[in-house]
XYZ file of C-alpha atoms in Angstrom:
564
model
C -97.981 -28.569 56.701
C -94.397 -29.627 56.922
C -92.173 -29.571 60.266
C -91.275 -25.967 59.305
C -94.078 -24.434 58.820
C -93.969 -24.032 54.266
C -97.158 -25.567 52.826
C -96.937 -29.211 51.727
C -98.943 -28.831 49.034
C -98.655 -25.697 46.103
C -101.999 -24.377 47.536
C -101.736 -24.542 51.274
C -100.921 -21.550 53.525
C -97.598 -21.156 55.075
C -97.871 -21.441 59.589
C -97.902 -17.252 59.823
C -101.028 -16.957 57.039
C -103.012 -19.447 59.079
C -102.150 -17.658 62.441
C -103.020 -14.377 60.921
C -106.559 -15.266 59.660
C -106.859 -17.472 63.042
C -106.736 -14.338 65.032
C -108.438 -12.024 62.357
C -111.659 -14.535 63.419
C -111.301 -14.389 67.020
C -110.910 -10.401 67.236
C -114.192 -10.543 64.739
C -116.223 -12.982 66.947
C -115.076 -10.893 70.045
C -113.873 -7.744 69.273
C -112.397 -6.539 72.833
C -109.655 -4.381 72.683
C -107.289 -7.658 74.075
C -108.274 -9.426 70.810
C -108.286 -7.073 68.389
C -104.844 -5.677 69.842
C -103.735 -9.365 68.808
C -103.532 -8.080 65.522
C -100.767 -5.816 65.848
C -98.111 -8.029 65.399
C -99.365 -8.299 61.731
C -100.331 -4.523 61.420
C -104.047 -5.398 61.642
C -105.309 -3.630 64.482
C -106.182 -0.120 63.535
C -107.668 -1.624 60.076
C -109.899 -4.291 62.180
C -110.703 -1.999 64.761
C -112.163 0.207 62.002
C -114.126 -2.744 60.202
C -116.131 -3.785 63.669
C -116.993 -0.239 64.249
C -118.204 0.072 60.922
C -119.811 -3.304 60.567
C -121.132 -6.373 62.647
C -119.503 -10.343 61.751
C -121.258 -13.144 62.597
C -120.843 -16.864 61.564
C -123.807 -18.642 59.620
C -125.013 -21.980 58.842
C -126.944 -21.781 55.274
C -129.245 -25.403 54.968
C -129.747 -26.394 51.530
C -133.164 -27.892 50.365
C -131.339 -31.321 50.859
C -130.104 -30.673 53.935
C -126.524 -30.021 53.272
C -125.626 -27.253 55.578
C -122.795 -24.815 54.604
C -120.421 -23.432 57.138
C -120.538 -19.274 55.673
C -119.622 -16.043 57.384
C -121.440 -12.781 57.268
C -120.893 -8.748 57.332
C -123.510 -6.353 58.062
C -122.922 -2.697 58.208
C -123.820 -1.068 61.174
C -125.433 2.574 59.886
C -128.050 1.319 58.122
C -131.431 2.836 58.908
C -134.515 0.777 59.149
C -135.557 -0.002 55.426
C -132.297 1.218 53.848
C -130.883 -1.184 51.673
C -127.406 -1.362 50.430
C -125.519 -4.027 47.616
C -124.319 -7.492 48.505
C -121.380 -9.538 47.324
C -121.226 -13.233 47.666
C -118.021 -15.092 47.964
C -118.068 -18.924 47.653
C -114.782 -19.887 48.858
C -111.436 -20.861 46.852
C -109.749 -24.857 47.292
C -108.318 -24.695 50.466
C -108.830 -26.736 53.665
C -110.186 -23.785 55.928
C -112.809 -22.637 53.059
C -114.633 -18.668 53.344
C -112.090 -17.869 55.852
C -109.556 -17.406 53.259
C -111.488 -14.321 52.598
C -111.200 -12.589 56.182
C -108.029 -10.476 54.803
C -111.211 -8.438 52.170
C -113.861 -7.961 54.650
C -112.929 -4.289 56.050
C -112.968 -3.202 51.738
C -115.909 -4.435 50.915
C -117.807 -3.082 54.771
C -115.796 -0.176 54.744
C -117.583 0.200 51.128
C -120.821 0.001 51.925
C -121.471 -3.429 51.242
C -123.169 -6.619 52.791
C -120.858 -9.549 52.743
C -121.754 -12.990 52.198
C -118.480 -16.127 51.812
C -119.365 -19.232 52.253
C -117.577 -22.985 51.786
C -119.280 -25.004 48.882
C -121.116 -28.442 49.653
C -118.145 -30.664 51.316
C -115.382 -27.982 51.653
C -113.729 -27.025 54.549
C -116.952 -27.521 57.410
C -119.758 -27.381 55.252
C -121.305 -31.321 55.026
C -122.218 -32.746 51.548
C -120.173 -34.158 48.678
C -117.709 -32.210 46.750
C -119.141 -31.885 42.999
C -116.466 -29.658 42.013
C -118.248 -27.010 40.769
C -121.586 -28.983 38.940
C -125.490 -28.229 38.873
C -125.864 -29.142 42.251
C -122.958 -26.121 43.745
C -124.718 -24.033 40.902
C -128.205 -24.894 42.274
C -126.628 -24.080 46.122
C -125.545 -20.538 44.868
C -129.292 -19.578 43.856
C -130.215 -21.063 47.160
C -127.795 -18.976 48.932
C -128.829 -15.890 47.190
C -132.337 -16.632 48.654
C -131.225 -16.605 51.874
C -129.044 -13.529 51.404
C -132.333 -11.831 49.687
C -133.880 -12.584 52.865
C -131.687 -10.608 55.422
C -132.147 -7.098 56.411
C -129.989 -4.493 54.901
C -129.564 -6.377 51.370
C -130.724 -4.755 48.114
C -131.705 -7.992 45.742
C -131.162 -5.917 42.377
C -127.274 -5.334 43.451
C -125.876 -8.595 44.230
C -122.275 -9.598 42.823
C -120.173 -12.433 43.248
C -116.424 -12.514 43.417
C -114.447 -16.052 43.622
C -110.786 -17.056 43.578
C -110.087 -20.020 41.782
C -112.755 -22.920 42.803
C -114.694 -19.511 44.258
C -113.948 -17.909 40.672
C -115.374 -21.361 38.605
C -118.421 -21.354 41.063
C -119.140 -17.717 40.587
C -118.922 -17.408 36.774
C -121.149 -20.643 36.456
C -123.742 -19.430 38.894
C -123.840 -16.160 37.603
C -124.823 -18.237 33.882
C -128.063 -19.435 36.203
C -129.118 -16.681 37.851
C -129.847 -13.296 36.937
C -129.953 -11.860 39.855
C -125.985 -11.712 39.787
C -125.703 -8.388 38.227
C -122.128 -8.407 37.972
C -119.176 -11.626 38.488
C -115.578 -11.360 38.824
C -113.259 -14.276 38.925
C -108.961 -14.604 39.479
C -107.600 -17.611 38.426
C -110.892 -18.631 36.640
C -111.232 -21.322 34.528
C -112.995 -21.044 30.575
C -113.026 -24.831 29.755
C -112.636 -27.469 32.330
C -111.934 -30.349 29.612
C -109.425 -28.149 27.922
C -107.315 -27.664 31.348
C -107.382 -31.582 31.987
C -106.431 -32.501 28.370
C -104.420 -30.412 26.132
C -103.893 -31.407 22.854
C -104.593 -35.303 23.304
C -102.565 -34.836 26.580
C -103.627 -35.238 29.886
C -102.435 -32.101 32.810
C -102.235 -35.542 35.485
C -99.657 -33.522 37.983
C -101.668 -30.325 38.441
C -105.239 -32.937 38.454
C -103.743 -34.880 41.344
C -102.460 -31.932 42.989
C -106.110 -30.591 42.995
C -107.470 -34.377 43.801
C -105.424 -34.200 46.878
C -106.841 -31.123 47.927
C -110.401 -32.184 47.377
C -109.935 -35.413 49.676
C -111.091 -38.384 47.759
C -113.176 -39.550 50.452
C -115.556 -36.025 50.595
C -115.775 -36.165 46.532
C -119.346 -37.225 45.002
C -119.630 -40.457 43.421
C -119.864 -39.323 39.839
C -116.493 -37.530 40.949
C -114.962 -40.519 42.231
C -115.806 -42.417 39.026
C -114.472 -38.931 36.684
C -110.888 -39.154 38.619
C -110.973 -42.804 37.875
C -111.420 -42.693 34.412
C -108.949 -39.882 33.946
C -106.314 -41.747 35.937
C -106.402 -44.422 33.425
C -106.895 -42.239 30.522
C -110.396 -43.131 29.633
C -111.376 -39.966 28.338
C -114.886 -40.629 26.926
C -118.197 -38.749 25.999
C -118.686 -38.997 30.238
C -115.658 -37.651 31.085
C -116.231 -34.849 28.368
C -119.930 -34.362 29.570
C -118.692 -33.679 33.489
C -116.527 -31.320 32.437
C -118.509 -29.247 29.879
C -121.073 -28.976 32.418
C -118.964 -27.132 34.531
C -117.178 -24.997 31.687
C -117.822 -21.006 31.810
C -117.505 -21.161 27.766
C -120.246 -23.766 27.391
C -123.282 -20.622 28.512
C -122.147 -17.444 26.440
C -125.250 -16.661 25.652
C -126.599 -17.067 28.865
C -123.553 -14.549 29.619
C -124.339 -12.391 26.169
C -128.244 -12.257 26.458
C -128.189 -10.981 30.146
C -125.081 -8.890 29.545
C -123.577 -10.216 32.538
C -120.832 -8.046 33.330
C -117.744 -10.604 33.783
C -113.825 -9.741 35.054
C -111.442 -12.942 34.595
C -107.773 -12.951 35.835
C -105.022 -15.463 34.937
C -101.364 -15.877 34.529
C -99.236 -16.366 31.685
C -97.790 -19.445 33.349
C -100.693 -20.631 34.599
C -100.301 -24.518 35.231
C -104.164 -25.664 36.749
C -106.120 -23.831 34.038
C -106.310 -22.876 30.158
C -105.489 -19.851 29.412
C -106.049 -19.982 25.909
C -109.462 -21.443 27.063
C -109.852 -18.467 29.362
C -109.200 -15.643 26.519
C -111.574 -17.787 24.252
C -114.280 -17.547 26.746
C -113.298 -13.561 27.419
C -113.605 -13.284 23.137
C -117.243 -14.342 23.377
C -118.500 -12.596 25.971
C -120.474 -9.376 24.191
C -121.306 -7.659 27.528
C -119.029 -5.238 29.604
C -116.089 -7.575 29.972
C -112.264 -7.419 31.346
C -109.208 -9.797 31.473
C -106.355 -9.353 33.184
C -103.359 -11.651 33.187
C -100.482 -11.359 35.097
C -96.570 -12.849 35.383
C -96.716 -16.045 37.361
C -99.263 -18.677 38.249
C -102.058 -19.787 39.710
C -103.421 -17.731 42.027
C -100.019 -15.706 42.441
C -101.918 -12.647 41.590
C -104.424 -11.586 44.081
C -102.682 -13.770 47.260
C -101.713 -10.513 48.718
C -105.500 -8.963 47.712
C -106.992 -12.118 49.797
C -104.704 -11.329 52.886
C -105.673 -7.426 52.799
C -102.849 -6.403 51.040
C -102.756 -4.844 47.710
C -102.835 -6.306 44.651
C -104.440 -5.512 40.666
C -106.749 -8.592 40.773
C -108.496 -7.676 43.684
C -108.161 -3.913 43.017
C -110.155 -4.622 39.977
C -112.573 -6.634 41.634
C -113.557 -4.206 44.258
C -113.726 -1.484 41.137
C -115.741 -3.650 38.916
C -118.224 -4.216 41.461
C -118.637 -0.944 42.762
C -119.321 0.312 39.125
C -121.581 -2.416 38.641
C -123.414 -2.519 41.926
C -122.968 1.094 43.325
C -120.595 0.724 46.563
C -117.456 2.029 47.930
C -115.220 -0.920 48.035
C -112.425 0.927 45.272
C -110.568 4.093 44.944
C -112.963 5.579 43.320
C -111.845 4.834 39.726
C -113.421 3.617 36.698
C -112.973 -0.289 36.048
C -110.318 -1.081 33.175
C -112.158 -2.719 30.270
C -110.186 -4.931 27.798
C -107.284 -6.415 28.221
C -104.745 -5.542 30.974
C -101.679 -7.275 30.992
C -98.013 -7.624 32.226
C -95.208 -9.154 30.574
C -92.742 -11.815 32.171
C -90.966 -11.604 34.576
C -92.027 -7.878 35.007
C -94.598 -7.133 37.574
C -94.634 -3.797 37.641
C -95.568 -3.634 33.730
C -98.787 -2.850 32.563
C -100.147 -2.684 28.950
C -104.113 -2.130 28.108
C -105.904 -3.144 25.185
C -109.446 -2.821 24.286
C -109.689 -6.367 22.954
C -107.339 -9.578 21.982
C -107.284 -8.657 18.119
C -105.566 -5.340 19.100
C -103.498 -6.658 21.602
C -101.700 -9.774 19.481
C -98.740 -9.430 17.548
C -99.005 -10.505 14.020
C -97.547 -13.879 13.721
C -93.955 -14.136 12.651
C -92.717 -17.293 10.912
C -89.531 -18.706 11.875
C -88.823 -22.455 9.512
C -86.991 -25.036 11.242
C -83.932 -25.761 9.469
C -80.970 -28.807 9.837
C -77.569 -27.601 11.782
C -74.617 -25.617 9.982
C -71.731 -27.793 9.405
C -70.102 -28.381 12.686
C -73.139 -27.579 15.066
C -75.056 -30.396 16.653
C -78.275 -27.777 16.862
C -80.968 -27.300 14.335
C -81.704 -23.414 13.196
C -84.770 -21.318 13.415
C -84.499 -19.142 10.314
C -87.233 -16.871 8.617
C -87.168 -16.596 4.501
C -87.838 -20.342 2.659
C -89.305 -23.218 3.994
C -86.248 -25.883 5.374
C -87.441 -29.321 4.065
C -85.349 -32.654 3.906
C -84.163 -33.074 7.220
C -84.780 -35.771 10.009
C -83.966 -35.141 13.777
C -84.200 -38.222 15.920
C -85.441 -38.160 19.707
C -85.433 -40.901 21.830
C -88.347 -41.618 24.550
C -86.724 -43.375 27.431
C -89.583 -42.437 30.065
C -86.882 -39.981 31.270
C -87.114 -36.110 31.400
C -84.905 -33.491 30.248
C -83.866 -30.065 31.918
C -86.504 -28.847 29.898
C -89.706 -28.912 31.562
C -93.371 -26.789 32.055
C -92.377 -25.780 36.053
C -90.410 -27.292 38.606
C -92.739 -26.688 41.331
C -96.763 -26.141 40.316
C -97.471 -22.379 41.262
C -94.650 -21.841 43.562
C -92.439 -21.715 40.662
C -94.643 -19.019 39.164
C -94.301 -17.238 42.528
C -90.629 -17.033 42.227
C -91.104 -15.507 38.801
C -93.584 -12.561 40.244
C -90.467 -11.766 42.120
C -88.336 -11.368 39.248
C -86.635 -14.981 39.572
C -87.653 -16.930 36.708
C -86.455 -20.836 36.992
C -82.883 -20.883 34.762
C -82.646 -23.670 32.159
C -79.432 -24.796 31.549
C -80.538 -26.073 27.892
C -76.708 -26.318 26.795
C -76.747 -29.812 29.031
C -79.369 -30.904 27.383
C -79.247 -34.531 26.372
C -79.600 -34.170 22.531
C -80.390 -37.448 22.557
C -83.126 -37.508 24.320
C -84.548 -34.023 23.128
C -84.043 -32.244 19.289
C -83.410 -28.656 19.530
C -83.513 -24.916 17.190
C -81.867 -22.251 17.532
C -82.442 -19.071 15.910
C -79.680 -16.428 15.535
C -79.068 -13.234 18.030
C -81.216 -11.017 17.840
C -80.016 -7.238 16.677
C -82.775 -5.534 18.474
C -84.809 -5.881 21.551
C -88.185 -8.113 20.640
C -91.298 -8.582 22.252
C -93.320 -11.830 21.802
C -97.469 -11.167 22.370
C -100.460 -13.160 21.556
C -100.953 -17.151 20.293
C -97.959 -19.288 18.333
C -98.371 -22.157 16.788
C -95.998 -24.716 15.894
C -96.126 -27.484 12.923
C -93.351 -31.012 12.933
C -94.286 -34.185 10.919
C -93.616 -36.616 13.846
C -92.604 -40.139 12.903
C -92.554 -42.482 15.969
C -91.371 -46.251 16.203
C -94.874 -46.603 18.596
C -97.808 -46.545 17.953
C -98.957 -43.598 20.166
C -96.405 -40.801 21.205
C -96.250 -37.715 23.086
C -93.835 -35.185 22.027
C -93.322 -31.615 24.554
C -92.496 -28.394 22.649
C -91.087 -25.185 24.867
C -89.988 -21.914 23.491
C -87.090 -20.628 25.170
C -85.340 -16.943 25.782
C -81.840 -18.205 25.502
C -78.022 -16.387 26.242
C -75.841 -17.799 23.734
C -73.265 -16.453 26.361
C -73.792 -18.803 29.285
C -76.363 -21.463 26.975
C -78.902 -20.886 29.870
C -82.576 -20.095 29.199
C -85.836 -18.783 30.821
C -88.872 -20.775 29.380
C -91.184 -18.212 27.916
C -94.165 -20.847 26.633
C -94.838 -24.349 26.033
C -97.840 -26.829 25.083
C -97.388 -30.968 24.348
C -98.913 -33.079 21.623
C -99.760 -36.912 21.806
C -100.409 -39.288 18.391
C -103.009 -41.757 19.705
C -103.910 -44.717 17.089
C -101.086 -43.855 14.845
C -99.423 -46.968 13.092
C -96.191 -47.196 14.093
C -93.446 -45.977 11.487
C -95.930 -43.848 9.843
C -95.093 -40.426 9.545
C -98.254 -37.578 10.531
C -97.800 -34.245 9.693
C -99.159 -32.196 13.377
C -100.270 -28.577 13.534
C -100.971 -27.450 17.387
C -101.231 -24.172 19.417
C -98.316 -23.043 22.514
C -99.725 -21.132 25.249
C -99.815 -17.755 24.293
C -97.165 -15.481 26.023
C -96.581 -12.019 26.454
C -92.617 -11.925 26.617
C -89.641 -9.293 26.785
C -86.484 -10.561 24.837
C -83.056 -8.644 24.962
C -80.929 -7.610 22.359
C -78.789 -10.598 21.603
C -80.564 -13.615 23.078
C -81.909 -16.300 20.336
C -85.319 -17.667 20.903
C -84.706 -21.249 21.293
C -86.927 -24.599 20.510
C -86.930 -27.444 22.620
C -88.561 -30.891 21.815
C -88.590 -33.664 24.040
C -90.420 -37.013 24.930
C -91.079 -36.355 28.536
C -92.278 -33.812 31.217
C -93.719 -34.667 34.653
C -96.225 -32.597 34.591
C -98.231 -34.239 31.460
C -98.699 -38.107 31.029
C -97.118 -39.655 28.046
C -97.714 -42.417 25.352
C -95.002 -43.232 24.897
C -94.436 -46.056 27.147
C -95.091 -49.457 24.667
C -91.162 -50.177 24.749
C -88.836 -49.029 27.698
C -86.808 -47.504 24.828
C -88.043 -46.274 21.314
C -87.573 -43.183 18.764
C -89.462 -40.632 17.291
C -88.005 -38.670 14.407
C -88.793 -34.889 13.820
C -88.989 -34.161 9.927
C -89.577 -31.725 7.124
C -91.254 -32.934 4.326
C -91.071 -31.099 1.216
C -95.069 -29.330 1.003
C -95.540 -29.379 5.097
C -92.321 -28.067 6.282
C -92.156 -27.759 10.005
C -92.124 -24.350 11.627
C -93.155 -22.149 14.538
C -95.195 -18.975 14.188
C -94.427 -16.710 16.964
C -96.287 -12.894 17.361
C -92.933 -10.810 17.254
C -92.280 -7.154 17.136
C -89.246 -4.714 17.834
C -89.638 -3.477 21.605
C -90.647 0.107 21.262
């Protein structure tokens, strides 16, 4: 925590959050009317007062077979009669240093809806002992352990148990509920489909958000295999062990342990999500046969459901305690049916909300736009529909040296400021044109929306042999030449002679995008963005042209419609 109290890290809480759930704890530990009344200065009191009167907290050490003991706390309700029996949730706690309290701010939903309530900190988080395997057999094998011990307390019904995770929580949840059957029902924000795929996009490795998350982990409580995996990735030795660690502990790797038990399985994301795939996550959500739901939302990583965590309202969590209720039989939501499908919003509008029953219905058909050379007296290229554009070479050069353009300034809190309507400006007409190639398309006459996957095609000459080139779509104002980035995905040549010319075909994030009347969707590529590692770094200074060869002209396919 900095001097001011704002989180030094993109995942911490800020000095009021921690306060808050400090004294949440002590008025639950000893509910007197001087603790509880603590809670007023937040608002709290009335809704805590409620939850102890309707339910009894305690604090619990779990001991796995190995003796790893994790630190967990526990809700009871207090009408049960002897023998009754009532559902359980279990909520293994998200990346953060103080672990299953994060989840105080949910305890009076889920008691106030009949439930019993079970979070706990996985092996080496927060105060539980143990090693940090982020997420492996060994958490996995914890979970069915815990689910013992929750089977044998009074009060818990062992056919209506549930788990519901945020982020690490959400990755631990889905994979346990792939083990054990007895998890009748999982639902996950900020979850994870492919572990590999959010470390290594396209040949390219995610190294800012991977540190960011290494930092939170603490090297020093991290397993030994771990140790050795953040090694490796460090110095980009991305083998068949790398690949096996993180397959392991990929959702999308046991669909048919998902399909065959017709697990019932909510996911959450963001369209700017920069710690996990989202395409990853909606191929995962396209393979799942059971009852199924996605939601994903304007922002990032785990902007969603932070006010759901703290108490608050928010859709994630809304849709959690729904999907669990009609699942498991409680009380937790307002009494409506879950949403199945996909739920969405489109950037940078919160308040929007568009349902589909499935991805096929809810992407735009693809819409291709062919990159063409700059009109005479323009120093821009053109993104213009009709005939392919071949014959033309743009020339970038890769200095080690970033443009305006990049993924996020800040990892999630810049997705934070976009859930509040301020999306990060791009001022893309100061953009170094030597140092990044650029398209343009023309205004547009009518309000567009952009929905579903685009995929982009360059033939990429560099001077190196291996090379990393960064591709963002941009909304753009021809009237001030400042941008909002609406998606984005890098590429990297590995074991490419140098001077020889490779056509590349590769995916962008997929997006979900409101453009005005009169803004020109805009195409940025550059050499360089902090947030991925890049190749090309065998000479302080070298180019890579951008062609068009006649046969495999370059272009971008974007899923475009006129806004309704």
């Amino acid at each position: 925590m900095s001097v001011d109290g704002t989180p030094d890290t993109p995942f911490a809480l800020g000095a009021d959050d921690l306060a808050r759930l400090d004294a949440i704890r002590e008025g639950l530990l000893d509910p007197s009317p001087r603790r509880i009344g603590r809670l007023d200065q937040w608002g709290l009191a009335d809704t805590y007062e409620t939850y102890t009167e309707t339910a009894r907290y305690a604090e619990v050490s779990i001991t796995m077979a190995d003796g790893t003991v994790l630190d967990a706390s526990m809700s009871v309700p207090r009408d049960l009669a002897p023998g009754q029996s009532c559902p359980a949730v279990v909520l293994p706690a998200p990346l953060i240093n103080i672990g299953h309290r994060a989840y105080l701010g949910m305890f009076p939903r889920w008691a106030l809806g009949g439930y019993v309530v079970l979070a706990y900190s996985q092996r080496g988080l927060a105060n539980s002992t143990g090693e940090i395997h982020v997420a492996g057999p060994q958490d996995v094998a914890d979970a069915t352990e815990v689910i013992d011990w929750l089977c044998g307390q009074d009060g818990v019904d062992p056919d209506r148990i549930g788990f519901f995770g945020s982020s690490y929580g959400a990755g631990t949840s889905l994979l346990a509920a792939a083990k054990d059957r007895r998890i009748k029902a999982v639902a996950g924000t900020s979850a994870w489909g492919d572990l590999f795929a959010s470390l290594y996009e396209n040949g390219t490795r995610h190294l800012k958000a991977f540190e960011a998350l290494v930092q939170l982990f603490g090297e020093d409580r991290c397993s030994p295999e771990f140790r050795e995996i953040i090694q490796k990735i460090r110095a980009n030795t991305i083998d068949d062990e790398v690949r096996e660690f993180a397959g392991v502990r990929s959702p999308k790797h046991y669909l048919n342990a998902y399909n065959d038990a017709a697990t019932p399985v909510l996911m959450t994301t963001a369209w700017h999500e920069t710690i996990f795939s989202v395409p990853a996550v909606i191929d995962l959500f396209n393979g799942l046969t059971g009852p199924k739901s996605l939601l994903v939302q304007v922002g990032d990583h785990g902007n969603g459901e932070l006010p759901g965590l703290a108490g608050l309202l928010s859709k994630p969590t809304e849709m959690a305690y729904r999907w669990l209720d009609h699942h498991l039989g409680g009380r937790a939501g307002d009494g409506r049916e879950p949403r199945f499908g996909i739920r969405s919003e489109y950037m940078h509008n919160l308040l929007s909300d568009l349902r589909h029953p499935d991805w096929e219905s809810y992407a735009l058909p693809r819409q291709r736009f062919h990159l063409a050379d700059a009109t005479a007296g323009q120093s821009d290229g053109q993104l213009v529909e009709g005939e392919p554009q071949p014959g033309w070479t743009r020339s970038v050069k890769a200095t080690g040296q970033g443009t305006e353009a990049v993924v996020a300034p800040k990892l999630v809190q810049t997705g934070l400021a976009e859930r509040m309507g301020l999306p990060h400006v791009y001022k893309t007409a100061e953009i170094d044109r030597g140092l990044a190639a650029i398209w343009t398309s023309a205004p547009l006459e009518q309000a567009k929306r952009v929905q579903g996957d685009l995929e982009v095609r360059v033939t990429v000459k560099p001077q190196q042999a291996n090379a990393t080139i960064v591709a963002y779509l941009m909304d753009s104002d021809p009237a001030t030449g400042k941008a909002a980035i609406i998606t984005h995905a890098p590429y990297t040549l590995t074991d490419q002679q140098a001077g020889q010319a490779i056509t590349v075909t590769f995916p962008l994030q997929p997006a979900h995008y409101v453009l005005a009347k009169g803004r020109r969707l805009q195409l940025i590529i550059d050499t360089h963005d902090p947030f991925f590692t890049e190749a090309n770094t065998t000479t302080q200074v070298s180019t890579i042209d951008i062609t068009s060869p006649q046969g495999t002209e370059s272009y971008i396919d974007i899923p475009l419609d006129t806004l309704d």
